[in-house]
Short mmCIF file of C-alpha atoms and ligand atoms in Angstrom, two decimals:
data_model
loop_
_atom_site.label_atom_id
_atom_site.label_comp_id
_atom_site.label_asym_id
_atom_site.label_seq_id
_atom_site.Cartn_x
_atom_site.Cartn_y
_atom_site.Cartn_z
CA MET A 1 -154.49 57.54 23.37
CA THR A 2 -156.33 54.59 24.90
CA LYS A 3 -159.39 53.53 23.00
CA LYS A 4 -162.45 51.98 24.51
CA TYR A 5 -164.52 50.04 22.06
CA THR A 6 -168.21 50.81 21.96
CA GLU A 7 -170.91 48.18 21.49
CA ARG A 8 -171.42 49.51 17.99
CA GLN A 9 -167.76 48.96 17.07
CA GLN A 10 -167.76 45.48 18.56
CA LYS A 11 -170.77 44.63 16.42
CA GLN A 12 -169.15 46.09 13.32
CA GLY A 13 -165.84 44.45 14.18
CA ASN A 14 -163.79 47.43 12.97
CA LYS A 15 -162.08 50.35 14.67
CA GLN A 16 -164.26 53.36 14.72
CA GLY A 17 -162.96 56.85 15.46
CA SER A 18 -164.01 58.91 18.47
CA LEU A 19 -165.19 62.47 18.81
CA SER A 20 -163.46 64.45 21.58
CA ILE A 21 -165.25 67.52 22.92
CA VAL A 22 -162.35 69.81 23.76
CA ALA A 23 -162.56 72.92 25.95
CA THR A 24 -160.31 75.85 24.99
CA PRO A 25 -159.45 79.08 26.89
CA ILE A 26 -161.89 82.00 27.28
CA GLY A 27 -159.11 84.58 27.09
CA ASN A 28 -155.84 83.57 28.69
CA LEU A 29 -154.17 81.01 26.42
CA GLY A 30 -152.30 79.63 29.42
CA ASP A 31 -155.58 78.01 30.45
CA ILE A 32 -155.42 75.35 27.72
CA THR A 33 -154.88 71.91 29.25
CA LEU A 34 -152.04 69.54 28.39
CA ARG A 35 -154.59 66.92 27.43
CA ALA A 36 -156.43 69.33 25.10
CA LEU A 37 -153.16 70.01 23.26
CA GLU A 38 -152.43 66.30 22.99
CA VAL A 39 -155.90 65.48 21.65
CA LEU A 40 -155.86 68.39 19.18
CA LYS A 41 -152.43 67.30 17.91
CA GLN A 42 -153.58 63.74 17.35
CA ALA A 43 -157.00 64.41 15.82
CA GLN A 44 -157.30 63.66 12.11
CA ARG A 45 -159.82 66.49 11.80
CA ILE A 46 -160.85 69.34 14.08
CA LEU A 47 -164.42 70.63 13.87
CA ALA A 48 -164.38 74.32 14.72
CA GLU A 49 -167.07 76.95 15.20
CA ASP A 50 -164.90 79.48 13.35
CA THR A 51 -161.90 77.99 11.54
CA ARG A 52 -160.03 81.33 11.45
CA ASN A 53 -160.17 81.73 15.24
CA THR A 54 -159.18 78.12 15.84
CA ARG A 55 -156.33 78.34 13.33
CA LYS A 56 -154.89 81.24 15.37
CA LEU A 57 -155.20 79.25 18.58
CA LEU A 58 -153.57 76.18 17.05
CA ALA A 59 -150.79 78.27 15.46
CA HIS A 60 -149.97 79.63 18.92
CA PHE A 61 -149.32 76.07 20.08
CA GLY A 62 -147.60 74.97 16.85
CA ILE A 63 -150.40 72.58 15.87
CA GLN A 64 -151.32 71.98 12.25
CA ALA A 65 -154.70 70.42 11.57
CA ASP A 66 -157.38 69.74 9.03
CA LEU A 67 -160.00 72.24 10.19
CA GLN A 68 -163.67 71.79 9.31
CA ALA A 69 -166.34 74.39 10.04
CA LEU A 70 -169.16 73.30 12.34
CA HIS A 71 -171.40 76.18 13.28
CA GLU A 72 -175.08 76.63 14.09
CA HIS A 73 -176.02 77.02 10.41
CA ASN A 74 -174.41 73.82 9.09
CA GLU A 75 -174.45 71.55 12.15
CA GLN A 76 -177.44 69.43 11.07
CA THR A 77 -176.22 68.95 7.51
CA LYS A 78 -172.63 68.14 8.53
CA ILE A 79 -173.59 65.18 10.76
CA ALA A 80 -173.71 62.58 7.95
CA GLN A 81 -170.20 63.51 6.84
CA ILE A 82 -168.88 63.39 10.41
CA LYS A 83 -170.33 59.89 10.83
CA ASN A 84 -168.55 58.79 7.64
CA TRP A 85 -165.23 60.06 9.01
CA LEU A 86 -165.79 58.28 12.33
CA ASP A 87 -166.80 55.07 10.55
CA ALA A 88 -163.59 55.27 8.53
CA GLY A 89 -161.67 55.31 11.83
CA ASP A 90 -160.77 59.01 12.08
CA ASP A 91 -160.44 60.56 15.53
CA LEU A 92 -162.13 63.95 15.54
CA ALA A 93 -162.13 66.87 17.96
CA LEU A 94 -164.79 69.53 18.39
CA VAL A 95 -163.84 73.00 19.65
CA SER A 96 -165.71 76.29 19.83
CA ASP A 97 -164.35 79.85 19.75
CA ALA A 98 -163.93 79.90 23.51
CA GLY A 99 -164.59 77.69 26.50
CA THR A 100 -166.50 74.43 26.44
CA PRO A 101 -168.32 73.43 23.23
CA LEU A 102 -172.13 73.06 23.54
CA ILE A 103 -172.26 75.59 26.40
CA SER A 104 -174.09 78.37 24.48
CA ASP A 105 -172.06 77.10 21.52
CA PRO A 106 -172.60 74.62 18.64
CA GLY A 107 -172.40 70.84 19.05
CA TYR A 108 -175.63 69.80 20.77
CA HIS A 109 -177.30 68.25 17.70
CA LEU A 110 -174.12 66.43 16.75
CA VAL A 111 -173.51 64.98 20.22
CA LYS A 112 -177.18 64.06 20.65
CA GLN A 113 -177.23 62.12 17.40
CA LEU A 114 -173.86 60.43 17.82
CA ALA A 115 -174.75 59.42 21.39
CA ALA A 116 -178.07 57.96 20.23
CA GLU A 117 -176.22 55.90 17.61
CA GLY A 118 -173.60 54.60 20.03
CA TYR A 119 -170.54 56.48 18.79
CA GLN A 120 -167.74 57.12 21.24
CA ILE A 121 -167.73 60.70 22.56
CA VAL A 122 -164.89 61.73 24.84
CA PRO A 123 -164.98 64.79 27.13
CA VAL A 124 -161.76 66.79 27.35
CA PRO A 125 -162.71 69.28 30.07
CA GLY A 126 -161.31 72.73 30.71
CA VAL A 127 -162.55 76.27 31.04
CA SER A 128 -166.12 77.48 30.88
CA ALA A 129 -167.14 81.05 31.68
CA ILE A 130 -170.02 79.89 33.94
CA ILE A 131 -167.84 77.93 36.33
CA THR A 132 -165.01 80.46 36.18
CA ALA A 133 -167.40 83.24 37.22
CA LEU A 134 -169.15 81.18 39.90
CA SER A 135 -165.83 80.22 41.45
CA VAL A 136 -165.12 83.86 42.40
CA ALA A 137 -168.64 85.28 42.78
CA GLY A 138 -169.11 84.69 46.48
CA LEU A 139 -172.77 83.74 45.92
CA ALA A 140 -174.19 80.34 46.82
CA THR A 141 -172.80 77.60 44.58
CA ASN A 142 -174.48 74.57 46.15
CA ARG A 143 -177.41 75.02 43.78
CA PHE A 144 -177.42 77.17 40.67
CA SER A 145 -179.16 77.34 37.31
CA PHE A 146 -177.47 78.25 34.04
CA GLU A 147 -179.82 80.45 32.01
CA GLY A 148 -177.52 81.18 29.03
CA PHE A 149 -178.38 84.28 26.99
CA LEU A 150 -181.72 85.99 27.58
CA PRO A 151 -183.95 86.23 24.49
CA ALA A 152 -183.25 89.29 22.32
CA LYS A 153 -186.92 90.34 22.08
CA SER A 154 -187.97 92.41 25.08
CA VAL A 155 -191.30 90.64 25.77
CA ALA A 156 -189.66 87.21 25.73
CA ARG A 157 -186.81 88.56 27.87
CA MET A 158 -189.18 89.97 30.50
CA ASN A 159 -191.20 86.72 30.51
CA MET A 160 -188.10 84.67 31.19
CA LEU A 161 -186.96 87.00 33.97
CA GLN A 162 -190.42 86.95 35.54
CA ALA A 163 -190.43 83.15 35.45
CA ASN A 164 -187.09 83.21 37.31
CA ALA A 165 -187.91 85.97 39.81
CA LYS A 166 -188.75 83.67 42.73
CA GLN A 167 -186.29 80.93 41.95
CA PRO A 168 -184.27 80.22 45.12
CA ARG A 169 -181.16 79.03 43.26
CA THR A 170 -178.30 81.27 42.16
CA GLN A 171 -178.85 82.14 38.47
CA VAL A 172 -176.11 82.48 35.87
CA TYR A 173 -176.65 84.42 32.63
CA TYR A 174 -174.37 85.15 29.68
CA GLU A 175 -174.45 88.61 28.12
CA SER A 176 -172.63 90.58 25.45
CA CYS A 177 -171.55 94.21 25.43
CA HIS A 178 -174.47 95.13 23.13
CA ARG A 179 -177.16 94.36 25.68
CA ILE A 180 -175.52 94.38 29.10
CA GLN A 181 -177.01 97.71 30.14
CA GLN A 182 -180.58 96.95 29.09
CA THR A 183 -180.37 93.50 30.65
CA ILE A 184 -179.34 94.88 34.03
CA VAL A 185 -182.13 97.50 33.86
CA ALA A 186 -184.67 94.73 33.09
CA MET A 187 -183.29 92.55 35.89
CA ALA A 188 -183.56 95.40 38.41
CA GLU A 189 -187.15 95.96 37.35
CA VAL A 190 -188.14 92.31 37.75
CA PHE A 191 -185.91 91.10 40.60
CA GLY A 192 -185.80 94.39 42.54
CA ALA A 193 -182.97 96.93 42.69
CA ASP A 194 -181.51 95.45 45.86
CA ARG A 195 -181.14 91.85 44.64
CA LYS A 196 -177.47 90.91 44.96
CA VAL A 197 -175.55 90.52 41.70
CA VAL A 198 -172.02 89.71 40.59
CA LEU A 199 -170.86 90.85 37.18
CA ALA A 200 -167.80 89.02 35.88
CA ARG A 201 -166.31 90.95 32.97
CA GLU A 202 -163.50 89.87 30.61
CA LEU A 203 -162.59 86.84 32.71
CA THR A 204 -158.94 85.73 32.46
CA LYS A 205 -158.18 88.69 30.16
CA LEU A 206 -156.18 91.88 30.68
CA TYR A 207 -159.16 93.98 31.84
CA GLU A 208 -160.81 91.32 34.00
CA GLN A 209 -163.20 92.84 36.56
CA ILE A 210 -165.50 91.28 39.12
CA TYR A 211 -168.20 93.68 40.32
CA ARG A 212 -170.17 92.74 43.45
CA GLY A 213 -173.15 94.74 44.62
CA ASP A 214 -176.89 95.00 44.02
CA LEU A 215 -178.73 95.53 40.73
CA GLY A 216 -179.41 99.20 41.52
CA GLN A 217 -175.74 99.90 42.23
CA LEU A 218 -174.66 97.93 39.16
CA GLN A 219 -176.73 100.18 36.89
CA ASP A 220 -174.81 103.17 38.24
CA TRP A 221 -171.47 101.36 37.90
CA LEU A 222 -172.12 100.55 34.24
CA LYS A 223 -173.01 104.17 33.52
CA ALA A 224 -170.05 105.57 35.46
CA ASP A 225 -167.44 104.50 32.87
CA SER A 226 -168.09 103.43 29.26
CA ASN A 227 -165.25 100.87 29.61
CA HIS A 228 -167.41 99.02 32.14
CA GLN A 229 -169.83 98.11 29.32
CA LYS A 230 -167.15 96.65 27.04
CA GLY A 231 -166.25 93.01 26.55
CA GLU A 232 -167.92 89.78 27.60
CA PHE A 233 -169.98 89.26 30.72
CA VAL A 234 -171.32 86.65 33.07
CA VAL A 235 -174.14 87.95 35.28
CA ILE A 236 -174.77 86.02 38.50
CA ILE A 237 -177.93 86.76 40.46
CA GLU A 238 -178.50 85.71 44.04
CA GLY A 239 -181.47 83.35 44.44
CA TYR A 240 -184.76 84.66 45.80
CA ILE A 241 -184.80 84.75 49.58
CA GLU A 242 -188.28 84.33 51.05
CA GLU A 243 -188.08 86.33 54.34
CA GLN A 244 -186.29 89.24 52.74
CA ASN A 245 -188.98 89.78 50.12
CA SER A 246 -192.14 88.88 51.98
CA THR A 247 -192.09 92.12 53.97
CA GLN A 248 -195.60 93.52 53.99
CA ILE A 249 -195.80 97.15 53.05
CA ASN A 250 -197.97 98.91 55.60
CA ALA A 251 -200.51 101.59 54.73
CA SER A 252 -198.37 104.53 55.84
CA SER A 253 -195.38 103.33 53.79
CA GLU A 254 -197.64 102.95 50.79
CA LYS A 255 -198.90 106.49 51.23
CA LEU A 256 -195.34 107.74 51.49
CA LEU A 257 -194.40 105.84 48.34
CA GLN A 258 -197.33 107.35 46.48
CA VAL A 259 -196.09 110.85 47.32
CA LEU A 260 -192.49 110.06 46.45
CA ILE A 261 -193.14 108.37 43.08
CA ALA A 262 -195.11 111.41 41.98
CA GLU A 263 -191.88 113.42 42.29
CA LEU A 264 -189.00 110.96 41.88
CA PRO A 265 -187.86 107.99 39.76
CA VAL A 266 -189.06 104.67 41.24
CA LYS A 267 -185.61 103.53 42.33
CA GLN A 268 -184.91 106.76 44.21
CA ALA A 269 -188.41 106.80 45.74
CA ALA A 270 -187.99 103.25 47.04
CA SER A 271 -184.54 104.00 48.42
CA LEU A 272 -185.76 107.13 50.22
CA ALA A 273 -188.85 105.36 51.57
CA SER A 274 -186.62 102.57 52.87
CA LYS A 275 -184.44 105.09 54.72
CA ILE A 276 -187.50 106.78 56.24
CA THR A 277 -189.51 103.67 57.19
CA GLY A 278 -186.73 101.12 57.74
CA GLN A 279 -188.61 98.70 55.44
CA LYS A 280 -186.78 96.62 52.83
CA LYS A 281 -185.85 98.62 49.72
CA ASN A 282 -186.60 95.63 47.50
CA ALA A 283 -190.16 95.25 48.81
CA LEU A 284 -190.74 99.01 48.56
CA TYR A 285 -189.35 99.01 45.01
CA ARG A 286 -191.79 96.28 43.97
CA GLN A 287 -194.67 98.11 45.60
CA ALA A 288 -193.62 101.37 43.91
CA MET A 289 -193.59 99.59 40.53
CA GLU A 290 -197.09 98.29 41.22
CA LEU A 291 -198.32 101.75 42.24
CA LYS A 292 -196.75 103.27 39.15
CA LYS A 293 -198.55 100.77 36.92
CA SER A 294 -201.91 101.41 38.56
N1 SAM B 1 -168.68 78.06 25.40
C1 SAM B 1 -168.39 79.23 26.21
C2 SAM B 1 -168.21 78.77 27.66
O1 SAM B 1 -167.96 77.60 27.90
O2 SAM B 1 -168.29 79.61 28.55
C3 SAM B 1 -169.44 80.29 26.07
C4 SAM B 1 -169.65 80.77 24.66
S1 SAM B 1 -170.89 81.99 24.49
C5 SAM B 1 -171.07 82.09 22.75
C6 SAM B 1 -170.03 83.47 24.79
C7 SAM B 1 -170.46 84.12 26.09
O3 SAM B 1 -169.80 83.49 27.19
C8 SAM B 1 -170.09 85.59 26.20
O4 SAM B 1 -171.06 86.43 25.60
C9 SAM B 1 -170.05 85.79 27.70
O5 SAM B 1 -171.35 85.89 28.23
C10 SAM B 1 -169.45 84.45 28.15
N2 SAM B 1 -167.98 84.56 28.17
C11 SAM B 1 -167.11 83.95 27.34
N3 SAM B 1 -165.85 84.32 27.65
C12 SAM B 1 -165.94 85.18 28.67
C13 SAM B 1 -164.98 85.92 29.42
N4 SAM B 1 -163.69 85.85 29.17
N5 SAM B 1 -165.42 86.72 30.43
C14 SAM B 1 -166.74 86.80 30.71
N6 SAM B 1 -167.68 86.15 30.02
C15 SAM B 1 -167.29 85.35 29.02
#
């Protein structure tokens, strides 16, 4: 492994170790890179989010290592020890349970502090669920925002969605099986049932599925088969499109909506009103939600 010497090392005049940030697969073990294997083999210590998971991964590739736990609860306190190892010349690697460390995974505090102090930090790139999902979504990729996991508390979750409702960029969210259904319901409520969405489920694994449709249809798809709610998910939402949503609801459509929401669920009322009037379902859905509130 070639070593570049940092300013800090030159000042100290001794060889300092480096910290490699190593991406690992998100399902299919064949996605590990040759360089990741090489770096993991050569590291004196591997910092792992969960040492049991990483031990299984390393065993698969015949790698033995000194594994050290680095998770969200001990990250801050472990930094001093990690600096001692680096100062003693050890090369370290950081891995998480899946994908790229620091991407909704531990490592941020460590990298921030080491970078500020001039330590050498080496990226060893590979898989991340965001990029994997975006690469097959078929939604705009020229500009996108990564939103990570939505807050668990419903008020905070709705606030974040509302803040993103008119964002023109494609939005990428992570979600687990426990909350996928309620998240899609909340998204339909805030973004409108006909906002385009791509749900990437169990990427690179046996039951990989990529669902493309709108948020209204996705709610039905999730309910149609309990298997659809299992596993890990990336949710990709199309950015807000101005012309599509600025449709003014005229007085007769509003009257029609008022009649329909008295009898039907909002989503169905908006869909029916759209068929009758030819106006955008999304705009009618928003109006129906407003009418319902008032
Ligand atoms: N560091 C990882 C990365 O680079 O993507 C993400 C770790 S985060 C704790 C775990 C979340 O990533 C899951 O809840 C899911 O939203 C997403 N994810 C990870 N693996 C996935 C997969 N195989 N298919 C779909 N989503 C996945």
